[in-house]
């Protein structure tokens, strides 16, 4: 039985064969019900397992074609929201198999690790509810010389189109094109410091503006000089913003961290203690001086900057500091607060990748060739979205009817198992059922405790699907067949 949400999600599936379209829906439904299980265990039988592997081996079921209906559904969900945050980031898919290497996998670093890379642009509402993957690009690095092995001057001479970093610019352009199809929705692209590339900033400030964006700076870029005098001292972004008056202060909770390696020297990777601290917020408008490029002349880029910096960090501890470059307005204090609040949602892409890797275990899938694994990866991108969607929707819209997400057999079975009473006649709220699902996954429902996270939800969802199957087969209202004597 194909889940109702899968039927809606796969409406525009087009693998050039109706049987393949139907099989894609069936496989998605099976893997979504048991995301942590192996593919044979999730499919439940030899015939179903064989059908799944044949799907991933079919040349029509490419990564792009499998993901396309989900992308279409994501675009439809975007159109129902006034503001959508397009968060893009890159993650490694580690497929290192010392005994049985995956054919087609490429190097991940300078060592022996093998696999693929995945760049994703995932849509979120301002409260962190995921709407789906709008764009995803997997690729495999070729053997040999990479930009990382080149000198700084040699890297600067390589055209941006020939670098892996071009994916950030390309994704911004694709997002801007998709945003044109949702004219009533403001789309804001978010990216961390890896996207601090001048070509991307120039693309974002081009006129007329096509999409808004926020990028965390990783370097203190030079500003355009006001005149060409030799005595004119060069100014930089951070110092320019730091010279502005404090707009407001805010108390935050800082989570501690330890250095992953002892030789780490980068400031943002240094260890720090957990603490409650106060930050100051400043803002300014700046014009960046374009860097030199061998193959083109880059334009000036004018943008707004928001600086968030810890006031009094502990001695020998790295202070908290965000330097945010943005196209959003900063004329009023509330607008500056909005920029910071939007950027905080960027963390949800890290949660999404955690669900994909730990909840769906994509790196543990056993395929002999990378192409088959990438087709499977596209399916699990949809599964990961659905899992995180249920978790976050329970927080963002706890009062809505639970049947907007769950089938009657699902929420009734959960209610019966957790509450040990008959389910109510009227469907309860979504927030209440998500809590019960999380309890199946190990969440302890106490007063004044954090809401359930994705891990307890994805574990609970697997148990819920099993209980729902039993409810449909043996629950109330099921007519029992008379025994033949």
Short mmCIF file of N, CA and C in Angstrom, two decimals, residues 51 97 104 139 187 265 287 468:
data_model
loop_
_atom_site.label_atom_id
_atom_site.label_comp_id
_atom_site.label_asym_id
_atom_site.label_seq_id
_atom_site.Cartn_x
_atom_site.Cartn_y
_atom_site.Cartn_z
N UNK A 51 12.52 -5.59 -7.01
CA UNK A 51 11.94 -4.47 -7.74
C UNK A 51 12.63 -3.16 -7.39
N UNK A 97 34.94 1.87 1.25
CA UNK A 97 34.75 0.44 1.45
C UNK A 97 36.10 -0.25 1.20
N UNK A 104 33.26 3.91 -9.32
CA UNK A 104 32.86 5.26 -9.70
C UNK A 104 33.00 6.28 -8.60
N UNK A 139 28.12 15.15 -7.21
CA UNK A 139 29.23 15.00 -8.16
C UNK A 139 30.36 14.21 -7.51
N UNK A 187 11.87 35.04 -1.59
CA UNK A 187 12.85 33.96 -1.41
C UNK A 187 14.18 34.57 -1.00
N UNK A 265 44.15 25.55 13.76
CA UNK A 265 44.52 26.93 14.06
C UNK A 265 43.43 27.93 13.71
N UNK A 287 30.64 49.21 0.16
CA UNK A 287 30.92 48.86 -1.24
C UNK A 287 32.26 48.15 -1.29
N UNK A 468 0.49 0.87 12.64
CA UNK A 468 -0.60 1.24 11.74
C UNK A 468 -0.97 0.07 10.83
#
